[in-house]
PDB file of C-alpha atoms and ligand atoms in Angstrom:
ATOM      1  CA  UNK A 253       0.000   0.000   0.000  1.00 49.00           C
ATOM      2  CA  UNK A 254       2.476   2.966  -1.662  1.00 65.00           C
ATOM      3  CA  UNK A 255       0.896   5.948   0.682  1.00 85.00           C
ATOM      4  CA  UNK A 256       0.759   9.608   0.050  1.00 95.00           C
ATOM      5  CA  UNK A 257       3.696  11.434   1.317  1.00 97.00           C
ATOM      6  CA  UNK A 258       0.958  13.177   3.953  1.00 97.00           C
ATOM      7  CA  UNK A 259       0.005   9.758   5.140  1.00 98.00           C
ATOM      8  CA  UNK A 260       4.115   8.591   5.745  1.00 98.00           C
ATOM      9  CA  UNK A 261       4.733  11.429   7.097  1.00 98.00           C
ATOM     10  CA  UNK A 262       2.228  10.932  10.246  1.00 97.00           C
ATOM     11  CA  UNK A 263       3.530   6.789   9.978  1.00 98.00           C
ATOM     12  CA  UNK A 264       7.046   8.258  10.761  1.00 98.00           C
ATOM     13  CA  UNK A 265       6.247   9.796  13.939  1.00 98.00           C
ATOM     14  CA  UNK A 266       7.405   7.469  16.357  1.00 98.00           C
ATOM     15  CA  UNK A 267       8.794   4.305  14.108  1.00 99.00           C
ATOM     16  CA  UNK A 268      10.240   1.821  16.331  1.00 99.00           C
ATOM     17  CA  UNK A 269      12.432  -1.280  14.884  1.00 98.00           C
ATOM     18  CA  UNK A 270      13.117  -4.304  16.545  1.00 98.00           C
ATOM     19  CA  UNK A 271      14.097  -7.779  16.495  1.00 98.00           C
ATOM     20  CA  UNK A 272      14.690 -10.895  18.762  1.00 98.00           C
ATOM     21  CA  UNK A 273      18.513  -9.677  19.611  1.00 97.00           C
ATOM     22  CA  UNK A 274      17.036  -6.193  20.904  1.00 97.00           C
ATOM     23  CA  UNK A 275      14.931  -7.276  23.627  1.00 94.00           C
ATOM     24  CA  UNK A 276      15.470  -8.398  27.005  1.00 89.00           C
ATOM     25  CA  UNK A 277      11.956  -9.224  27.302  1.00 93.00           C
ATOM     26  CA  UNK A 278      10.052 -11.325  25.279  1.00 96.00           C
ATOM     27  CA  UNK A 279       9.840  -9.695  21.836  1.00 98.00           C
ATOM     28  CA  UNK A 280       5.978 -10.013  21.483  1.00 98.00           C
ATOM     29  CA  UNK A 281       5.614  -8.123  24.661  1.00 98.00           C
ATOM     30  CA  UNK A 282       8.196  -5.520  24.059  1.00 98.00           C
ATOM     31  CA  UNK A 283       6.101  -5.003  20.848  1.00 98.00           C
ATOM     32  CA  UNK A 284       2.328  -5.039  22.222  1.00 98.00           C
ATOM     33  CA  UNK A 285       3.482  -2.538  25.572  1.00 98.00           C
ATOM     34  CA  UNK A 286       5.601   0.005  22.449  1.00 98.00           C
ATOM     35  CA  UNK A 287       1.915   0.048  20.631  1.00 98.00           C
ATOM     36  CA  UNK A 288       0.353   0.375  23.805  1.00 98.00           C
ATOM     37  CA  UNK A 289       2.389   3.598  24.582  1.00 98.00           C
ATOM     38  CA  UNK A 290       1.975   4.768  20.748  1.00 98.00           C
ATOM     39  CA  UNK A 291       4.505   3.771  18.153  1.00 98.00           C
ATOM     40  CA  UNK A 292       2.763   4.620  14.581  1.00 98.00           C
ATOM     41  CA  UNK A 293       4.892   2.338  12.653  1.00 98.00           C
ATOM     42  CA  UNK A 294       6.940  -1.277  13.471  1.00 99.00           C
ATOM     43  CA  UNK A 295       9.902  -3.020  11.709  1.00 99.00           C
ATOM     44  CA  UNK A 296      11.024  -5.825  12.486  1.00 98.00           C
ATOM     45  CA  UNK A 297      14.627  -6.038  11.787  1.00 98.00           C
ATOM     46  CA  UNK A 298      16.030  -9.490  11.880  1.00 98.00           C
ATOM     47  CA  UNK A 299      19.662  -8.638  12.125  1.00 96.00           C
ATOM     48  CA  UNK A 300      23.312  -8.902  13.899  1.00 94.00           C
ATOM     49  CA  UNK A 301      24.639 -11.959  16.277  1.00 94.00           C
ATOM     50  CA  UNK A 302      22.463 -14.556  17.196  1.00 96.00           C
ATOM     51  CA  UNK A 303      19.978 -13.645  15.447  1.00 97.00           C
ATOM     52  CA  UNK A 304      16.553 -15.888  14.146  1.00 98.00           C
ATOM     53  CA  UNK A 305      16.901 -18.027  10.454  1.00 98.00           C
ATOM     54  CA  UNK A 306      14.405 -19.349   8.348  1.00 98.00           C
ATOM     55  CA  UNK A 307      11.442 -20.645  10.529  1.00 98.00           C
ATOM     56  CA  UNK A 308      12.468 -19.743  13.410  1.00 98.00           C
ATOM     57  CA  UNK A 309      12.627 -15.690  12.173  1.00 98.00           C
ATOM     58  CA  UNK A 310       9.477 -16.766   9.948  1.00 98.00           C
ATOM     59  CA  UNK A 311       7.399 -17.363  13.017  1.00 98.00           C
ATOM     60  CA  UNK A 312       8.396 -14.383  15.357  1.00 98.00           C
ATOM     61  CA  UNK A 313       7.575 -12.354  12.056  1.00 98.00           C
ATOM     62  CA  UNK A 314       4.117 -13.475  11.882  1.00 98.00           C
ATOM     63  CA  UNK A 315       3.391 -13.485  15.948  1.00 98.00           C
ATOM     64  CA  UNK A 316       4.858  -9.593  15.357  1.00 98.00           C
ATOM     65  CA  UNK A 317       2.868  -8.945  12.274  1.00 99.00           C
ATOM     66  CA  UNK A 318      -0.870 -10.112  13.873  1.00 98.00           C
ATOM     67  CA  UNK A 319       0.096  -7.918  17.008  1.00 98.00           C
ATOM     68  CA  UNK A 320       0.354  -5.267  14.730  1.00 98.00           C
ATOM     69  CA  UNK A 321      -2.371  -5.847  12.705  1.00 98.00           C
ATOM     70  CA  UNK A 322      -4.947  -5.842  15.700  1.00 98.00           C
ATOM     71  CA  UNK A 323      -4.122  -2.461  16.542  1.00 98.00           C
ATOM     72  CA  UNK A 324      -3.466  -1.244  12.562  1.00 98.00           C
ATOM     73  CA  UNK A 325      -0.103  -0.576  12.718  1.00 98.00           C
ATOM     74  CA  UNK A 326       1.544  -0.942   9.642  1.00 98.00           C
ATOM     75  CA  UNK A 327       4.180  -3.700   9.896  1.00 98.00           C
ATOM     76  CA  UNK A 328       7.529  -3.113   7.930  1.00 98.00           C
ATOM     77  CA  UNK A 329      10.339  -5.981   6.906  1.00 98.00           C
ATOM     78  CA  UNK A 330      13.759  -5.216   6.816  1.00 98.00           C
ATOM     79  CA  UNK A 331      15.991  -6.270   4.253  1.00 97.00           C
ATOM     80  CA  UNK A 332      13.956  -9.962   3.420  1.00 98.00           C
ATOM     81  CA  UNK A 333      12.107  -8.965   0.714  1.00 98.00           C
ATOM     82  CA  UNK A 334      10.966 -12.430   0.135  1.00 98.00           C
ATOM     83  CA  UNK A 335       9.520 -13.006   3.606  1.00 98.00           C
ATOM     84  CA  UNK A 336       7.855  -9.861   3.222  1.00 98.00           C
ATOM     85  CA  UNK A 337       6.070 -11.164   0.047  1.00 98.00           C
ATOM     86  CA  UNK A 338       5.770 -14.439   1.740  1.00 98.00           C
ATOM     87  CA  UNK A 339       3.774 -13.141   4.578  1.00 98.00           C
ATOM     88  CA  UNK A 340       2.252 -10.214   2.867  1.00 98.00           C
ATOM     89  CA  UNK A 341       3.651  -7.376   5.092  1.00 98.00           C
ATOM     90  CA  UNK A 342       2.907  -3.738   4.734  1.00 98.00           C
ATOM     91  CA  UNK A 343       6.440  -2.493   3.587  1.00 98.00           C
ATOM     92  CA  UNK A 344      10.083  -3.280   3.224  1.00 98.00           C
ATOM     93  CA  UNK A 345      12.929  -1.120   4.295  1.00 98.00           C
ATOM     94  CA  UNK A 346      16.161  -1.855   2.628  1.00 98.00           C
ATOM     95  CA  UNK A 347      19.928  -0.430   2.515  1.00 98.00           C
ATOM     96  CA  UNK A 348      22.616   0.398  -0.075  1.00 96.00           C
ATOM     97  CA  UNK A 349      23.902  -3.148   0.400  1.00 95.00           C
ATOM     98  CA  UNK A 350      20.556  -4.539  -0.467  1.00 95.00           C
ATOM     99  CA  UNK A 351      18.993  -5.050  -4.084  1.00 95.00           C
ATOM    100  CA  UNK A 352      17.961  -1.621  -6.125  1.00 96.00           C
ATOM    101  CA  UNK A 353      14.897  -0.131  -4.661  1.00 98.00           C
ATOM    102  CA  UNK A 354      13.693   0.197  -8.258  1.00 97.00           C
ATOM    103  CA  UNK A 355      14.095  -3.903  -8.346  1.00 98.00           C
ATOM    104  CA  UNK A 356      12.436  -4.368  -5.075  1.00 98.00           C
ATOM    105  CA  UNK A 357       9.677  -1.923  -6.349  1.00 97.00           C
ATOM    106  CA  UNK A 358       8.520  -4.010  -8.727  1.00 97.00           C
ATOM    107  CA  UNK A 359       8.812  -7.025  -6.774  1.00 98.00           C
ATOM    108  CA  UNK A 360       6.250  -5.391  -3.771  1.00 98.00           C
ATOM    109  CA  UNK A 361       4.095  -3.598  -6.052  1.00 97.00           C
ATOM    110  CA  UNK A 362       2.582  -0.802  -4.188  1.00 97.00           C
ATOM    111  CA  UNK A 363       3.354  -1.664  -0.472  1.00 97.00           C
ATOM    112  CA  UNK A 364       5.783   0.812   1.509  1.00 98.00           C
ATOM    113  CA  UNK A 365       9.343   1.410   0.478  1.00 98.00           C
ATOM    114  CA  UNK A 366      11.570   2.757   2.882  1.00 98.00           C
ATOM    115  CA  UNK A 367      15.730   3.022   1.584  1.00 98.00           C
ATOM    116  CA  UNK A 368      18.711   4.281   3.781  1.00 98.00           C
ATOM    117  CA  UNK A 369      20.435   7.073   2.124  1.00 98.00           C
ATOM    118  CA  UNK A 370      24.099   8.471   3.527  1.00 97.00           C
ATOM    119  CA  UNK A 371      24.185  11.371   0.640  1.00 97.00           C
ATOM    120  CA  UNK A 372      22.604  13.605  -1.771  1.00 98.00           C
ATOM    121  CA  UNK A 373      23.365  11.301  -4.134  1.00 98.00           C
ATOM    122  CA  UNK A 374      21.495   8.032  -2.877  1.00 98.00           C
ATOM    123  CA  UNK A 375      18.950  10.169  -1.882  1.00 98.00           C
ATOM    124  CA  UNK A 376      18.241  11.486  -5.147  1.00 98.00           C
ATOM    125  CA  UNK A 377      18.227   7.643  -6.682  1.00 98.00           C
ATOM    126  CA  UNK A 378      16.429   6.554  -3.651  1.00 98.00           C
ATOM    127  CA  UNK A 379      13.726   8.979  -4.834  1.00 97.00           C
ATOM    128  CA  UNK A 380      13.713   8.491  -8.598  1.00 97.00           C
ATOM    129  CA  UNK A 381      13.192   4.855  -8.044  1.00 97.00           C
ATOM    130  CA  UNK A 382      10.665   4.978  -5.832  1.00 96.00           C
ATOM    131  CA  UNK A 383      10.766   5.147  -2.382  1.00 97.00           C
ATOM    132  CA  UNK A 384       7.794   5.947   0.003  1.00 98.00           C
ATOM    133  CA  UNK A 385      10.804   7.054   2.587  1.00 98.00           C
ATOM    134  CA  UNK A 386      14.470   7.477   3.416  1.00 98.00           C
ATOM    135  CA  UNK A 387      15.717   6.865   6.808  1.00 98.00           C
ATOM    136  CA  UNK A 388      18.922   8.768   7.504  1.00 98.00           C
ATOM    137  CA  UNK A 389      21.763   8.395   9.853  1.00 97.00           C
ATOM    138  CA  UNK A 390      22.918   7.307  12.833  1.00 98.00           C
ATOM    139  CA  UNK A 391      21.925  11.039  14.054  1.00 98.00           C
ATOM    140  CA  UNK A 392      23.414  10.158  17.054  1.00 98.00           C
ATOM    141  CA  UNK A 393      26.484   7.618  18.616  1.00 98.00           C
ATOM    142  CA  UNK A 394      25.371   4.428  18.544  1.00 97.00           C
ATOM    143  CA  UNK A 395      26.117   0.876  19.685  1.00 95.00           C
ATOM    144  CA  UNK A 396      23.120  -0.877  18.675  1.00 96.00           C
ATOM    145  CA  UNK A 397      24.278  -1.428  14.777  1.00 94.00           C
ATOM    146  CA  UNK A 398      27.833  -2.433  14.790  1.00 90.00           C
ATOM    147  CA  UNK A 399      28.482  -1.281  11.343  1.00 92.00           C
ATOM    148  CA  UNK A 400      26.801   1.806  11.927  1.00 94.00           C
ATOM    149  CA  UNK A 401      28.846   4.927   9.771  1.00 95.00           C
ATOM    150  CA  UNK A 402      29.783   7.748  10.704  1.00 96.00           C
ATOM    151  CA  UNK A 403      27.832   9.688  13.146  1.00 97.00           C
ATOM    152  CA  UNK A 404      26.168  12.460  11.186  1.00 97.00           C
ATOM    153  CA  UNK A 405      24.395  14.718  13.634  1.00 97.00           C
ATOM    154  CA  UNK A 406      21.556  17.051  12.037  1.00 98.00           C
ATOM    155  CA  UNK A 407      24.014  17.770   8.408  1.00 98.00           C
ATOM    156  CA  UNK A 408      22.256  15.157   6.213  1.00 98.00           C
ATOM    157  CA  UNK A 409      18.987  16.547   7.237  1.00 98.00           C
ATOM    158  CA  UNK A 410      19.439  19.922   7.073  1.00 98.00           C
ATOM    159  CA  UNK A 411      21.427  19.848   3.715  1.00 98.00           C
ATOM    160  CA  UNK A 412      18.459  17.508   2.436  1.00 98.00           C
ATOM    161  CA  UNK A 413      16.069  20.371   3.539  1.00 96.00           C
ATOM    162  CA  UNK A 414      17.908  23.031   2.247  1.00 97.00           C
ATOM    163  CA  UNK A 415      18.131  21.595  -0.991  1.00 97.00           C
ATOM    164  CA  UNK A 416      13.945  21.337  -1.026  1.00 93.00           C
ATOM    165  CA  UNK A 417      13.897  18.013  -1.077  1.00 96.00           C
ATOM    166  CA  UNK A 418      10.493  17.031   0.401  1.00 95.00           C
ATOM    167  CA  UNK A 419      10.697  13.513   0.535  1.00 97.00           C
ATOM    168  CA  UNK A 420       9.310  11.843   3.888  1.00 98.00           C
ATOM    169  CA  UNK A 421      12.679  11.864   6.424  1.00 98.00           C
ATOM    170  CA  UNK A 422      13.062   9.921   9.555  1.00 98.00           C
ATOM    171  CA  UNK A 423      16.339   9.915  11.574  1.00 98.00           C
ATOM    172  CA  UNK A 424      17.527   7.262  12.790  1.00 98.00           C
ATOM    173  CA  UNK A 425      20.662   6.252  15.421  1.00 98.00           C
ATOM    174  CA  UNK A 426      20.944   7.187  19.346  1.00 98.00           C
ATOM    175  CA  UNK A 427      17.401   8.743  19.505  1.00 98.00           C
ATOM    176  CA  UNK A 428      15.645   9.117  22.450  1.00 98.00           C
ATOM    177  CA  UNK A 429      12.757  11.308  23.852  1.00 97.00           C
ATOM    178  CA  UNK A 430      15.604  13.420  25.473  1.00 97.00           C
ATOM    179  CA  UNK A 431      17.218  14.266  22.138  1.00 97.00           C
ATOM    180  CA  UNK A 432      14.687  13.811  19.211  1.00 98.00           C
ATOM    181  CA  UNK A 433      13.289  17.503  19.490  1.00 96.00           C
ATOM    182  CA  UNK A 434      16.216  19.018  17.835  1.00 97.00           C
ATOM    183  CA  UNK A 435      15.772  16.657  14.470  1.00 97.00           C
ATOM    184  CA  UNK A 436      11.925  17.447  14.221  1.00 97.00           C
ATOM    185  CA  UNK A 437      12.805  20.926  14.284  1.00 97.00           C
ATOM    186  CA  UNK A 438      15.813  20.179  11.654  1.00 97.00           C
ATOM    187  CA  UNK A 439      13.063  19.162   9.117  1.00 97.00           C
ATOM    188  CA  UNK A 440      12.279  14.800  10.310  1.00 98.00           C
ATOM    189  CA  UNK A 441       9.320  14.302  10.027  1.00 98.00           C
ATOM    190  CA  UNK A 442       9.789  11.409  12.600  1.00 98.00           C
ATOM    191  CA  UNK A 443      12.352   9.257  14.768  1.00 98.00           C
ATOM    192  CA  UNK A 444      13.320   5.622  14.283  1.00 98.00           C
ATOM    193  CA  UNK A 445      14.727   3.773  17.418  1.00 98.00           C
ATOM    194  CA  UNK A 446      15.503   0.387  18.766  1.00 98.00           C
ATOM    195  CA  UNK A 447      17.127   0.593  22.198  1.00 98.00           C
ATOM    196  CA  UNK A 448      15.045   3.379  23.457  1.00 98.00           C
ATOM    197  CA  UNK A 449      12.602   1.548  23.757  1.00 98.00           C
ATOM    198  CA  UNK A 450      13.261  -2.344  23.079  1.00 98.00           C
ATOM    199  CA  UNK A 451      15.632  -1.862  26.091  1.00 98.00           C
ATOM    200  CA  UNK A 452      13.417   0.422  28.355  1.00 97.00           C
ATOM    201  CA  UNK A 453      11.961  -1.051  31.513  1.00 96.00           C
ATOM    202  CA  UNK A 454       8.975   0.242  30.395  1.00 98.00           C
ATOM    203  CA  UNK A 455       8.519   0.006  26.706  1.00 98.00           C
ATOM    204  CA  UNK A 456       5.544   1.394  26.938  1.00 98.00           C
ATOM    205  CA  UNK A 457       6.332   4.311  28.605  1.00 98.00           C
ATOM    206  CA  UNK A 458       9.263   5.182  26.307  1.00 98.00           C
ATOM    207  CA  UNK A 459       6.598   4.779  23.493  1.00 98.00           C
ATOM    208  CA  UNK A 460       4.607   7.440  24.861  1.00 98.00           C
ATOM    209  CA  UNK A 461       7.461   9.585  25.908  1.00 98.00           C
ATOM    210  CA  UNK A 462       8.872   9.433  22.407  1.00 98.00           C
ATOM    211  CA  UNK A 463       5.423  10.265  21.168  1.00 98.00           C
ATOM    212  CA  UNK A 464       4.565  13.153  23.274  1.00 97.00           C
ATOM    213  CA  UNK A 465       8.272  15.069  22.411  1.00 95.00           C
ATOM    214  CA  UNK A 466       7.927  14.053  18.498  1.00 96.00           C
ATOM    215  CA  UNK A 467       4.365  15.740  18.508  1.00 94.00           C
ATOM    216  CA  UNK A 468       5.218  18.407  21.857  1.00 93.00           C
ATOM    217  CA  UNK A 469       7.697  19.896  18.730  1.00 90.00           C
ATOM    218  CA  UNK A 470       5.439  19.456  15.585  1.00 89.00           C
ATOM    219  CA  UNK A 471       2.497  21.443  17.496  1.00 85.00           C
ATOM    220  CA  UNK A 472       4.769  24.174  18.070  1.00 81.00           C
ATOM    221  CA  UNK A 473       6.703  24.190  14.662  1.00 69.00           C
TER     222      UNK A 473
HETATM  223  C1  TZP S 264      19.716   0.304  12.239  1.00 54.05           C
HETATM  224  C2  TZP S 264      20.540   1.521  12.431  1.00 54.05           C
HETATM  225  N1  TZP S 264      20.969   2.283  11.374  1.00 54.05           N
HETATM  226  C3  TZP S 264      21.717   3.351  11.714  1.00 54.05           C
HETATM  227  S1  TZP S 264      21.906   3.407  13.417  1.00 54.05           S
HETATM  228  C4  TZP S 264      20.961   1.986  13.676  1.00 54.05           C
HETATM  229  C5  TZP S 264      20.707   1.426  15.031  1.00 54.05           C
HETATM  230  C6  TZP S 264      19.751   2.281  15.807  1.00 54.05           C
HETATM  231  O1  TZP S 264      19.555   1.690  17.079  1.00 54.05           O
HETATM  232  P1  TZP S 264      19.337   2.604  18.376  1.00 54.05           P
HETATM  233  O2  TZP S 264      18.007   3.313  18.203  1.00 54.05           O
HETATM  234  O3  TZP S 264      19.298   1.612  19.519  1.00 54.05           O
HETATM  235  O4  TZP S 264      20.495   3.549  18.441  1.00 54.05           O
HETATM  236  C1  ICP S 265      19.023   1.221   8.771  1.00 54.05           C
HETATM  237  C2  ICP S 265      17.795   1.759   8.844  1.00 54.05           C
HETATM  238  C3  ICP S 265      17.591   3.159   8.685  1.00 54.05           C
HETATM  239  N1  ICP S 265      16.365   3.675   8.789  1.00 54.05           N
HETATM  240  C4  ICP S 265      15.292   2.869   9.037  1.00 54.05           C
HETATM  241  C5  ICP S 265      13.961   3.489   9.143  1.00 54.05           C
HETATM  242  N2  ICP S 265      15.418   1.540   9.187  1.00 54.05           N
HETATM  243  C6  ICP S 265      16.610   0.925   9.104  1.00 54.05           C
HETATM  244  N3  ICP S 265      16.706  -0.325   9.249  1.00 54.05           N
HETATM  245 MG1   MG S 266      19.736  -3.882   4.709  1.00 54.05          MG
END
């Protein structure tokens, strides 16, 4: 389901991504108390040591994907474009090491497409080939993607705003309801985290903590 760029922008709000190797609780949990609190969009991100294969990741995807469908959350795939297909999820998200978004467009017809961009450049293909969304970053230090480049701080995003490009933006690295003002104000039009909230003691609080400084800023913009 391609959506207006209106309609992803409000879906970036409060994005959270997650997978079995973030949590400390159990996953579905961490999920249903992150919806409770008022995530507007879920990834599930499969990735990094000791992560799920096969199956194994088939099955948490599905248990993550009817969580999110009972409260209509869109649910997002990263990088497995084939389980995506397979189990008929909302969106993919994919990076510069994955296949061409314009090849993965045309394999998930008209369901979201999110792409990481690092420059003008990818951005600008990113677009052309179409993406719903980039997701830029890490904004901020990070130890939650190993391989994470350089940090980047608000540049990217105000260079991508300067330029006018109006593409739906979410950051993306280190945020947490303490720091994400500053990026809404730069021009996101939403944050994407993992350990903010996959490793709060309250998930659910973080969620709504996250959501009340993402929208505390937009209100006043
Ligand atoms: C997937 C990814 N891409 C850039 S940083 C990152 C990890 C973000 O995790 P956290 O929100 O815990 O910093
Ligand atoms: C690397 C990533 C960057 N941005 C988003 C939204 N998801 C990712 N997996
Ligand atoms: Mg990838």
């Amino acid at each position: 389901m391609a959506v207006n760029p209106q309609a992803m922008r409000s879906l970036l709000k409060v994005y959270f991504i997650m997978g079995s190797t973030n949590c400390c609780q159990n996953p579905e949990n961490v999920l249903q108390a992150a919806i409770k609190g008022g995530i507007t969009l879920f990834q599930f991100r499969e990735k990094g040591a000791g992560c799920l294969h096969g199956k194994e990741k088939e099955s948490l995807a599905k248990k993550l994907q009817a969580i999110c469908k009972q409260s209509n959350i869109p649910f997002i795939v990263n990088d497995d474009i084939e389980l995506a297909v397979k189990i008929n999820a909302d969106g993919v998200h994919i990076g510069q090491d994955d296949e061409a978004a314009d090849v993965v467009r045309r394999k998930i017809g008209s369901k979201i497409l999110g792409v990481s961009v690092h420059s003008m450049q990818e951005a600008e293909t990113a677009i052309r080939q179409g993406a719903d969304y980039i997701g830029i970053g890490p904004i901020y230090p990070t130890s939650t993607k190993a391989d994470a480049k350089a940090v980047q701080g608000l540049t990217f995003l105000t260079e991508l705003r300067s330029a006018d490009i109006q593409i739906p933006v979410v950051g993306i690295g280190g945020i947490t309801s303490e720091n994400a003002s500053p990026l809404i104000e730069a021009g996101a039009d939403g944050v994407s985290v993992i350990s903010a909230i996959s490793q709060a003691d309250s998930p659910e609080k973080a969620a709504a903590k996250l959501y009340d400084s993402v929208n505390r800023i937009m209100r006043n913009a």
